[in-house]
PDB file of C-alpha atoms in Angstrom:
ATOM      1  CA  MET T 106      11.874 -11.083   5.706  1.00  0.00           C
ATOM      2  CA  HIS T 107      15.125  -7.845   6.778  1.00  0.00           C
ATOM      3  CA  GLU T 108      17.267 -10.366   6.065  1.00  0.00           C
ATOM      4  CA  GLU T 109      15.374 -11.058   2.871  1.00  0.00           C
ATOM      5  CA  TYR T 110      15.702  -7.032   1.190  1.00  0.00           C
ATOM      6  CA  MET T 111      17.936  -6.781   2.312  1.00  0.00           C
ATOM      7  CA  ARG T 112      19.772  -8.964   0.036  1.00  0.00           C
ATOM      8  CA  MET T 113      18.207  -7.922  -2.578  1.00  0.00           C
ATOM      9  CA  ALA T 114      20.451  -4.244  -1.906  1.00  0.00           C
ATOM     10  CA  LEU T 115      23.267  -6.445  -1.668  1.00  0.00           C
ATOM     11  CA  ASP T 116      22.453  -8.160  -5.019  1.00  0.00           C
ATOM     12  CA  LEU T 117      22.632  -4.188  -6.441  1.00  0.00           C
ATOM     13  CA  ALA T 118      25.047  -2.881  -5.038  1.00  0.00           C
ATOM     14  CA  ARG T 119      27.382  -6.025  -5.955  1.00  0.00           C
ATOM     15  CA  GLN T 120      25.951  -4.862  -9.464  1.00  0.00           C
ATOM     16  CA  ALA T 121      26.496  -1.404  -9.515  1.00  0.00           C
ATOM     17  CA  ALA T 122      30.375  -2.539  -8.065  1.00  0.00           C
ATOM     18  CA  ALA T 123      30.557  -4.550 -11.131  1.00  0.00           C
ATOM     19  CA  GLU T 124      30.075  -1.481 -13.868  1.00  0.00           C
ATOM     20  CA  GLY T 125      32.594   0.616 -12.022  1.00  0.00           C
ATOM     21  CA  GLU T 126      30.378   2.335  -9.522  1.00  0.00           C
ATOM     22  CA  VAL T 127      30.947   2.768  -5.571  1.00  0.00           C
ATOM     23  CA  PRO T 128      28.606  -0.473  -3.988  1.00  0.00           C
ATOM     24  CA  VAL T 129      25.080   0.872  -2.741  1.00  0.00           C
ATOM     25  CA  GLY T 130      22.051  -0.635  -3.219  1.00  0.00           C
ATOM     26  CA  ALA T 131      18.702   0.595  -1.695  1.00  0.00           C
ATOM     27  CA  VAL T 132      15.027  -1.558  -1.952  1.00  0.00           C
ATOM     28  CA  ILE T 133      11.732  -0.630  -1.567  1.00  0.00           C
ATOM     29  CA  VAL T 134       8.613  -1.853  -0.267  1.00  0.00           C
ATOM     30  CA  LYS T 135       4.579  -1.266   0.932  1.00  0.00           C
ATOM     31  CA  ASP T 136       3.097  -4.278   1.797  1.00  0.00           C
ATOM     32  CA  GLY T 137       5.099  -7.099   1.214  1.00  0.00           C
ATOM     33  CA  LYS T 138       5.481  -5.980  -2.173  1.00  0.00           C
ATOM     34  CA  VAL T 139       9.081  -3.977  -4.155  1.00  0.00           C
ATOM     35  CA  VAL T 140       8.110  -0.777  -5.145  1.00  0.00           C
ATOM     36  CA  GLY T 141      11.095   0.604  -6.291  1.00  0.00           C
ATOM     37  CA  ARG T 142      14.887  -0.172  -6.805  1.00  0.00           C
ATOM     38  CA  GLY T 143      17.851   0.922  -7.384  1.00  0.00           C
ATOM     39  CA  ARG T 144      21.883   0.962  -7.245  1.00  0.00           C
ATOM     40  CA  ASN T 145      24.029   3.963  -7.748  1.00  0.00           C
ATOM     41  CA  SER T 146      24.955   5.506 -11.901  1.00  0.00           C
ATOM     42  CA  THR T 147      26.474   8.822 -10.876  1.00  0.00           C
ATOM     43  CA  GLU T 148      29.345   8.267 -12.417  1.00  0.00           C
ATOM     44  CA  THR T 149      28.068   6.220 -15.050  1.00  0.00           C
ATOM     45  CA  ASP T 150      25.345   8.734 -15.519  1.00  0.00           C
ATOM     46  CA  LYS T 151      27.575  11.629 -15.052  1.00  0.00           C
ATOM     47  CA  ASP T 152      24.719  12.904 -11.931  1.00  0.00           C
ATOM     48  CA  PRO T 153      25.908  13.338  -8.947  1.00  0.00           C
ATOM     49  CA  THR T 154      22.402  12.951  -7.538  1.00  0.00           C
ATOM     50  CA  CYS T 155      22.216   9.024  -8.908  1.00  0.00           C
ATOM     51  CA  HIS T 156      22.369   7.467  -5.532  1.00  0.00           C
ATOM     52  CA  ALA T 157      20.706   3.924  -4.983  1.00  0.00           C
ATOM     53  CA  GLU T 158      18.500   5.301  -3.050  1.00  0.00           C
ATOM     54  CA  ILE T 159      16.818   8.768  -5.202  1.00  0.00           C
ATOM     55  CA  LYS T 160      17.018   6.768  -8.280  1.00  0.00           C
ATOM     56  CA  ALA T 161      14.933   3.823  -5.587  1.00  0.00           C
ATOM     57  CA  ILE T 162      12.699   6.864  -4.235  1.00  0.00           C
ATOM     58  CA  ARG T 163      12.171   7.784  -8.454  1.00  0.00           C
ATOM     59  CA  GLU T 164      11.127   4.461  -9.054  1.00  0.00           C
ATOM     60  CA  ALA T 165       9.132   3.583  -6.173  1.00  0.00           C
ATOM     61  CA  ALA T 166       6.973   6.965  -6.739  1.00  0.00           C
ATOM     62  CA  LYS T 167       6.121   6.076 -10.713  1.00  0.00           C
ATOM     63  CA  THR T 168       5.255   3.081  -9.682  1.00  0.00           C
ATOM     64  CA  LEU T 169       2.753   4.020  -6.494  1.00  0.00           C
ATOM     65  CA  GLY T 170       1.967   6.828  -8.567  1.00  0.00           C
ATOM     66  CA  GLY T 171       2.583   9.815  -6.666  1.00  0.00           C
ATOM     67  CA  TRP T 172       5.860  11.237  -4.638  1.00  0.00           C
ATOM     68  CA  ARG T 173       4.759  11.064  -0.691  1.00  0.00           C
ATOM     69  CA  LEU T 174       5.651   6.653  -0.051  1.00  0.00           C
ATOM     70  CA  PRO T 175       3.388   6.596   3.035  1.00  0.00           C
ATOM     71  CA  GLY T 176       3.870   2.999   4.640  1.00  0.00           C
ATOM     72  CA  CYS T 177       6.891   2.535   2.864  1.00  0.00           C
ATOM     73  CA  SER T 178      10.116   1.011   4.196  1.00  0.00           C
ATOM     74  CA  MET T 179      13.613   1.308   2.731  1.00  0.00           C
ATOM     75  CA  TYR T 180      16.176  -0.972   2.561  1.00  0.00           C
ATOM     76  CA  VAL T 181      20.188   0.119   1.880  1.00  0.00           C
ATOM     77  CA  THR T 182      22.995  -1.446   2.014  1.00  0.00           C
ATOM     78  CA  THR T 183      24.831   1.522   3.721  1.00  0.00           C
ATOM     79  CA  GLU T 184      23.724   4.806   5.576  1.00  0.00           C
ATOM     80  CA  PRO T 185      22.629   7.740   3.324  1.00  0.00           C
ATOM     81  CA  CYS T 186      24.380  10.493   3.286  1.00  0.00           C
ATOM     82  CA  SER T 187      22.192  14.058   3.827  1.00  0.00           C
ATOM     83  CA  MET T 188      21.608  14.205   0.206  1.00  0.00           C
ATOM     84  CA  CYS T 189      19.453  10.485  -0.113  1.00  0.00           C
ATOM     85  CA  ALA T 190      18.747  11.357   4.065  1.00  0.00           C
ATOM     86  CA  GLY T 191      16.906  14.549   2.689  1.00  0.00           C
ATOM     87  CA  ALA T 192      14.604  12.481   0.033  1.00  0.00           C
ATOM     88  CA  ILE T 193      13.547   9.782   1.949  1.00  0.00           C
ATOM     89  CA  VAL T 194      12.328  12.120   5.060  1.00  0.00           C
ATOM     90  CA  LEU T 195      11.032  14.333   2.383  1.00  0.00           C
ATOM     91  CA  ALA T 196       8.657  11.035   0.568  1.00  0.00           C
ATOM     92  CA  ARG T 197       7.229  10.553   4.059  1.00  0.00           C
ATOM     93  CA  ILE T 198       9.431   7.417   3.694  1.00  0.00           C
ATOM     94  CA  GLU T 199       8.170   4.998   7.382  1.00  0.00           C
ATOM     95  CA  GLU T 200      11.177   3.172   7.695  1.00  0.00           C
ATOM     96  CA  LEU T 201      14.710   2.818   7.187  1.00  0.00           C
ATOM     97  CA  TYR T 202      16.795   0.102   7.555  1.00  0.00           C
ATOM     98  CA  ILE T 203      20.387   0.770   7.347  1.00  0.00           C
ATOM     99  CA  GLY T 204      23.289  -2.234   6.126  1.00  0.00           C
ATOM    100  CA  THR T 205      26.354  -0.627   8.017  1.00  0.00           C
ATOM    101  CA  PRO T 206      26.377   3.745   9.016  1.00  0.00           C
ATOM    102  CA  ASP T 207      29.219   5.573   7.038  1.00  0.00           C
ATOM    103  CA  PRO T 208      31.027   7.406   8.991  1.00  0.00           C
ATOM    104  CA  LYS T 209      32.596   9.681   6.647  1.00  0.00           C
ATOM    105  CA  ALA T 210      29.659  10.797   4.682  1.00  0.00           C
ATOM    106  CA  GLY T 211      26.337   9.186   7.195  1.00  0.00           C
ATOM    107  CA  ALA T 212      23.698  11.996   8.127  1.00  0.00           C
ATOM    108  CA  CYS T 213      21.317   8.986   9.420  1.00  0.00           C
ATOM    109  CA  VAL T 214      23.016   8.044  12.184  1.00  0.00           C
ATOM    110  CA  SER T 215      26.556   9.280  12.223  1.00  0.00           C
ATOM    111  CA  LEU T 216      27.215  12.392  10.892  1.00  0.00           C
ATOM    112  CA  PHE T 217      24.022  13.559  11.358  1.00  0.00           C
ATOM    113  CA  SER T 218      20.645  12.827  11.911  1.00  0.00           C
ATOM    114  CA  ILE T 219      18.517  13.387   9.393  1.00  0.00           C
ATOM    115  CA  PRO T 220      15.853  11.318   9.481  1.00  0.00           C
ATOM    116  CA  THR T 221      14.754  11.599  12.727  1.00  0.00           C
ATOM    117  CA  ASP T 222      15.171  15.448  13.155  1.00  0.00           C
ATOM    118  CA  SER T 223      12.809  16.394  15.668  1.00  0.00           C
ATOM    119  CA  ARG T 224      12.272  19.775  13.691  1.00  0.00           C
ATOM    120  CA  LEU T 225      11.608  18.346  10.845  1.00  0.00           C
ATOM    121  CA  ASN T 226       8.181  17.530   9.751  1.00  0.00           C
ATOM    122  CA  HIS T 227       8.079  13.417   9.043  1.00  0.00           C
ATOM    123  CA  ARG T 228      10.609  10.969  11.102  1.00  0.00           C
ATOM    124  CA  VAL T 229      11.289   8.255  10.008  1.00  0.00           C
ATOM    125  CA  LYS T 230      12.003   4.891  12.551  1.00  0.00           C
ATOM    126  CA  LEU T 231      15.426   2.850  11.584  1.00  0.00           C
ATOM    127  CA  THR T 232      16.835   0.524  12.499  1.00  0.00           C
ATOM    128  CA  VAL T 233      20.735  -0.065  11.549  1.00  0.00           C
ATOM    129  CA  GLY T 234      23.191  -3.477  11.561  1.00  0.00           C
ATOM    130  CA  ILE T 235      20.956  -5.387   9.689  1.00  0.00           C
ATOM    131  CA  LEU T 236      23.242  -7.690   7.609  1.00  0.00           C
ATOM    132  CA  GLN T 237      26.040  -5.815   8.760  1.00  0.00           C
ATOM    133  CA  GLU T 238      29.763  -8.032   8.456  1.00  0.00           C
ATOM    134  CA  GLU T 239      28.316  -8.002   4.689  1.00  0.00           C
ATOM    135  CA  CYS T 240      26.768  -5.098   4.100  1.00  0.00           C
ATOM    136  CA  SER T 241      29.658  -3.919   5.413  1.00  0.00           C
ATOM    137  CA  ALA T 242      32.658  -5.971   3.203  1.00  0.00           C
ATOM    138  CA  VAL T 243      31.014  -5.171  -0.691  1.00  0.00           C
ATOM    139  CA  LEU T 244      32.417  -1.692   0.783  1.00  0.00           C
ATOM    140  CA  LYS T 245      35.890  -2.733   1.546  1.00  0.00           C
ATOM    141  CA  ASP T 246      36.030  -5.362  -1.397  1.00  0.00           C
ATOM    142  CA  PHE T 247      35.334  -2.990  -3.790  1.00  0.00           C
ATOM    143  CA  PHE T 248      38.070  -0.386  -2.447  1.00  0.00           C
ATOM    144  CA  ARG T 249      40.571  -2.745  -1.850  1.00  0.00           C
ATOM    145  CA  GLY T 250      40.011  -3.677  -5.480  1.00  0.00           C
ATOM    146  CA  LEU T 251      40.163   0.286  -7.058  1.00  0.00           C
ATOM    147  CA  ARG T 252      43.882   0.914  -4.634  1.00  0.00           C
ATOM    148  CA  SER T 253      45.022  -2.611  -6.345  1.00  0.00           C
ATOM    149  CA  GLY T 254      44.114  -1.736  -9.730  1.00  0.00           C
ATOM    150  CA  ARG T 255      41.460  -5.124  -9.735  1.00  0.00           C
ATOM    151  CA  ILE T 256      37.993  -3.676 -10.210  1.00  0.00           C
ATOM    152  CA  LYS T 257      38.729  -0.141 -12.149  1.00  0.00           C
ATOM    153  CA  SER T 258      36.353   2.780 -11.982  1.00  0.00           C
ATOM    154  CA  ALA T 259      32.978   3.942 -13.795  1.00  0.00           C
ATOM    155  CA  ALA T 260      35.397   6.998 -13.263  1.00  0.00           C
ATOM    156  CA  LYS T 261      36.982   8.869 -16.779  1.00  0.00           C
ATOM    157  CA  PRO T 262      38.701  11.507 -16.519  1.00  0.00           C
ATOM    158  CA  SER T 263      37.056  14.528 -18.591  1.00  0.00           C
ATOM    159  CA  GLU T 264      38.938  15.761 -21.423  1.00  0.00           C
ATOM    160  CA  GLU T 265      38.819  19.302 -19.064  1.00  0.00           C
ATOM    161  CA  GLN T 266      40.914  18.389 -17.117  1.00  0.00           C
TER     162      GLN T 266
END
């Protein structure tokens, strides 16, 4: 089942890439049912909090009727940043399945260990490497495409710049 849910997250990541967004997708599952989905839309929405994980948490909270998400598992294609890792802890998500680490901004195993920090009031069980090669390839292909001009970013310079 883990690979099936990560494939759902990968589909969302590919949708984000098609829109010129950094390809990250997230799915939240409770009792075998998907209760939240999200994909990056920071450029499109002009909102730094529109990360896949945050959007999936918002949808799951709405679906389940509360901000605490006990019994939920999150599947995310790329290691969450510090903002998202903090939100995962605050939402009381029980398990986090990560596709590929992020050595530049990851806050779960790479740079920090927010979800497992014993000083916090909640800890999240982590599993890293679900469909890692595929998750990594989606990111690498996207950034390679940006550098070559094959992919256009959703980012547009503001008129003030």
